[in-house]
GROMACS .gro file of C-alpha atoms in nm:
model
  151
    1UNK     CA    1  16.424   9.474  12.388
    2UNK     CA    2  16.689   9.340  12.617
    3UNK     CA    3  16.543   9.251  12.955
    4UNK     CA    4  16.836   9.072  13.121
    5UNK     CA    5  17.121   9.314  13.045
    6UNK     CA    6  17.333   9.043  12.886
    7UNK     CA    7  17.277   9.083  12.511
    8UNK     CA    8  17.595   9.135  12.308
    9UNK     CA    9  17.614   9.313  11.973
   10UNK     CA   10  17.665   8.980  11.793
   11UNK     CA   11  17.363   8.823  11.964
   12UNK     CA   12  17.151   9.130  11.893
   13UNK     CA   13  17.244   9.126  11.523
   14UNK     CA   14  17.155   8.756  11.496
   15UNK     CA   15  16.824   8.801  11.676
   16UNK     CA   16  16.501   8.726  11.489
   17UNK     CA   17  16.313   8.977  11.705
   18UNK     CA   18  16.399   9.293  11.509
   19UNK     CA   19  16.093   9.492  11.406
   20UNK     CA   20  16.022   9.823  11.234
   21UNK     CA   21  15.997  10.130  11.459
   22UNK     CA   22  15.636  10.207  11.369
   23UNK     CA   23  15.414  10.451  11.559
   24UNK     CA   24  15.259  10.158  11.747
   25UNK     CA   25  15.601  10.019  11.844
   26UNK     CA   26  15.752  10.353  11.956
   27UNK     CA   27  15.627  10.359  12.314
   28UNK     CA   28  15.772  10.087  12.536
   29UNK     CA   29  15.609  10.182  12.865
   30UNK     CA   30  15.764  10.180  13.210
   31UNK     CA   31  16.073   9.960  13.180
   32UNK     CA   32  16.439   9.922  13.266
   33UNK     CA   33  16.490   9.701  12.959
   34UNK     CA   34  16.741   9.821  12.702
   35UNK     CA   35  16.621   9.895  12.350
   36UNK     CA   36  16.828   9.813  12.042
   37UNK     CA   37  16.780  10.002  11.714
   38UNK     CA   38  16.968   9.965  11.387
   39UNK     CA   39  16.985  10.151  11.059
   40UNK     CA   40  17.230  10.216  10.776
   41UNK     CA   41  17.385  10.542  10.659
   42UNK     CA   42  17.527  10.580  10.308
   43UNK     CA   43  17.755  10.876  10.234
   44UNK     CA   44  17.736  10.948   9.862
   45UNK     CA   45  17.942  11.267   9.888
   46UNK     CA   46  18.312  11.326   9.823
   47UNK     CA   47  18.374  11.427  10.185
   48UNK     CA   48  18.354  11.249  10.517
   49UNK     CA   49  18.025  11.323  10.695
   50UNK     CA   50  17.931  11.321  11.063
   51UNK     CA   51  17.588  11.230  11.188
   52UNK     CA   52  17.483  11.306  11.542
   53UNK     CA   53  17.245  11.083  11.739
   54UNK     CA   54  17.043  11.217  12.032
   55UNK     CA   55  16.757  11.092  12.244
   56UNK     CA   56  16.472  11.298  12.393
   57UNK     CA   57  16.512  11.148  12.741
   58UNK     CA   58  16.785  11.367  12.880
   59UNK     CA   59  16.893  11.142  13.169
   60UNK     CA   60  16.935  10.805  12.999
   61UNK     CA   61  17.195  10.601  13.182
   62UNK     CA   62  17.283  10.388  12.878
   63UNK     CA   63  17.350  10.500  12.521
   64UNK     CA   64  17.595  10.282  12.331
   65UNK     CA   65  17.658  10.330  11.962
   66UNK     CA   66  17.820  10.075  11.731
   67UNK     CA   67  17.936  10.193  11.388
   68UNK     CA   68  18.008   9.896  11.163
   69UNK     CA   69  18.219   9.937  10.846
   70UNK     CA   70  18.172   9.710  10.542
   71UNK     CA   71  18.496   9.534  10.644
   72UNK     CA   72  18.330   9.437  10.973
   73UNK     CA   73  18.545   9.672  11.181
   74UNK     CA   74  18.326   9.804  11.463
   75UNK     CA   75  18.368  10.127  11.655
   76UNK     CA   76  18.189  10.130  11.991
   77UNK     CA   77  18.113  10.455  12.175
   78UNK     CA   78  17.961  10.459  12.525
   79UNK     CA   79  17.788  10.776  12.640
   80UNK     CA   80  17.864  10.863  13.003
   81UNK     CA   81  17.566  11.042  13.159
   82UNK     CA   82  17.774  11.140  13.464
   83UNK     CA   83  18.059  11.304  13.272
   84UNK     CA   84  18.075  11.685  13.288
   85UNK     CA   85  17.954  11.842  12.961
   86UNK     CA   86  18.301  11.974  12.878
   87UNK     CA   87  18.452  11.623  12.910
   88UNK     CA   88  18.208  11.469  12.660
   89UNK     CA   89  18.299  11.427  12.291
   90UNK     CA   90  18.010  11.664  12.216
   91UNK     CA   91  17.926  11.928  12.478
   92UNK     CA   92  17.553  11.858  12.509
   93UNK     CA   93  17.339  11.810  12.818
   94UNK     CA   94  17.162  11.497  12.696
   95UNK     CA   95  17.255  11.160  12.552
   96UNK     CA   96  17.451  11.212  12.231
   97UNK     CA   97  17.681  11.017  12.001
   98UNK     CA   98  17.869  11.096  11.682
   99UNK     CA   99  17.911  10.861  11.387
  100UNK     CA  100  18.160  10.940  11.109
  101UNK     CA  101  18.085  10.804  10.762
  102UNK     CA  102  18.381  10.835  10.522
  103UNK     CA  103  18.326  10.963  10.167
  104UNK     CA  104  18.158  10.707   9.944
  105UNK     CA  105  18.110  10.457  10.225
  106UNK     CA  106  17.831  10.304  10.425
  107UNK     CA  107  17.801  10.241  10.797
  108UNK     CA  108  17.560  10.011  10.972
  109UNK     CA  109  17.469  10.182  11.297
  110UNK     CA  110  17.338   9.994  11.600
  111UNK     CA  111  17.229  10.182  11.910
  112UNK     CA  112  17.152  10.039  12.254
  113UNK     CA  113  16.978  10.269  12.501
  114UNK     CA  114  16.774  10.265  12.820
  115UNK     CA  115  16.785  10.334  13.188
  116UNK     CA  116  16.914  10.138  13.484
  117UNK     CA  117  16.587  10.199  13.668
  118UNK     CA  118  16.232  10.182  13.525
  119UNK     CA  119  16.116  10.492  13.339
  120UNK     CA  120  15.866  10.544  13.057
  121UNK     CA  121  16.081  10.471  12.750
  122UNK     CA  122  16.018  10.555  12.387
  123UNK     CA  123  16.208  10.521  12.062
  124UNK     CA  124  16.264  10.890  11.986
  125UNK     CA  125  16.620  10.851  11.865
  126UNK     CA  126  16.705  11.151  11.647
  127UNK     CA  127  16.957  11.151  11.364
  128UNK     CA  128  17.107  11.492  11.279
  129UNK     CA  129  17.346  11.635  11.026
  130UNK     CA  130  17.628  11.826  11.192
  131UNK     CA  131  17.474  12.164  11.100
  132UNK     CA  132  17.125  12.049  11.200
  133UNK     CA  133  17.252  11.942  11.541
  134UNK     CA  134  17.424  12.277  11.588
  135UNK     CA  135  17.098  12.464  11.511
  136UNK     CA  136  16.907  12.230  11.743
  137UNK     CA  137  17.158  12.287  12.026
  138UNK     CA  138  17.142  12.667  11.991
  139UNK     CA  139  16.760  12.668  11.978
  140UNK     CA  140  16.736  12.427  12.272
  141UNK     CA  141  16.974  12.636  12.482
  142UNK     CA  142  16.791  12.958  12.394
  143UNK     CA  143  16.458  12.802  12.491
  144UNK     CA  144  16.584  12.687  12.831
  145UNK     CA  145  16.757  13.018  12.905
  146UNK     CA  146  16.430  13.198  12.824
  147UNK     CA  147  16.225  12.949  13.029
  148UNK     CA  148  16.454  12.974  13.332
  149UNK     CA  149  16.455  13.353  13.299
  150UNK     CA  150  16.074  13.351  13.317
  151UNK     CA  151  16.080  13.163  13.645
   0.00000   0.00000   0.00000
């Protein structure tokens, strides 16, 4: 957890405070602190693969994704919660990021997320395949269209 808003990627990676995202650690309570999560993705296929990251809290103000190649080259992507859906890299109403993993390669992925004002925060970061995200988006949209139609 980052409470002062000043933690860099390098400082986060060197931190001794990393812990597993267990059921007990998932809920962080009412906070404006930023949460850092990290994991690795290995692509053992012959084709480049995309993974999609989403969070259940639709109005997060901060979602930053770092994709780190074995060479150390880092790609940073900042989600903009105020951007119109059509101007986002992925047209999705909530916080979303895409990570590309080239064929036969690995990426270390580090994600920083939170809100600029206190909200109940949890660690429900979801990792999707491209086709899984597409099915999720269609089902999610259908549910909300049905729900709004019932109102």
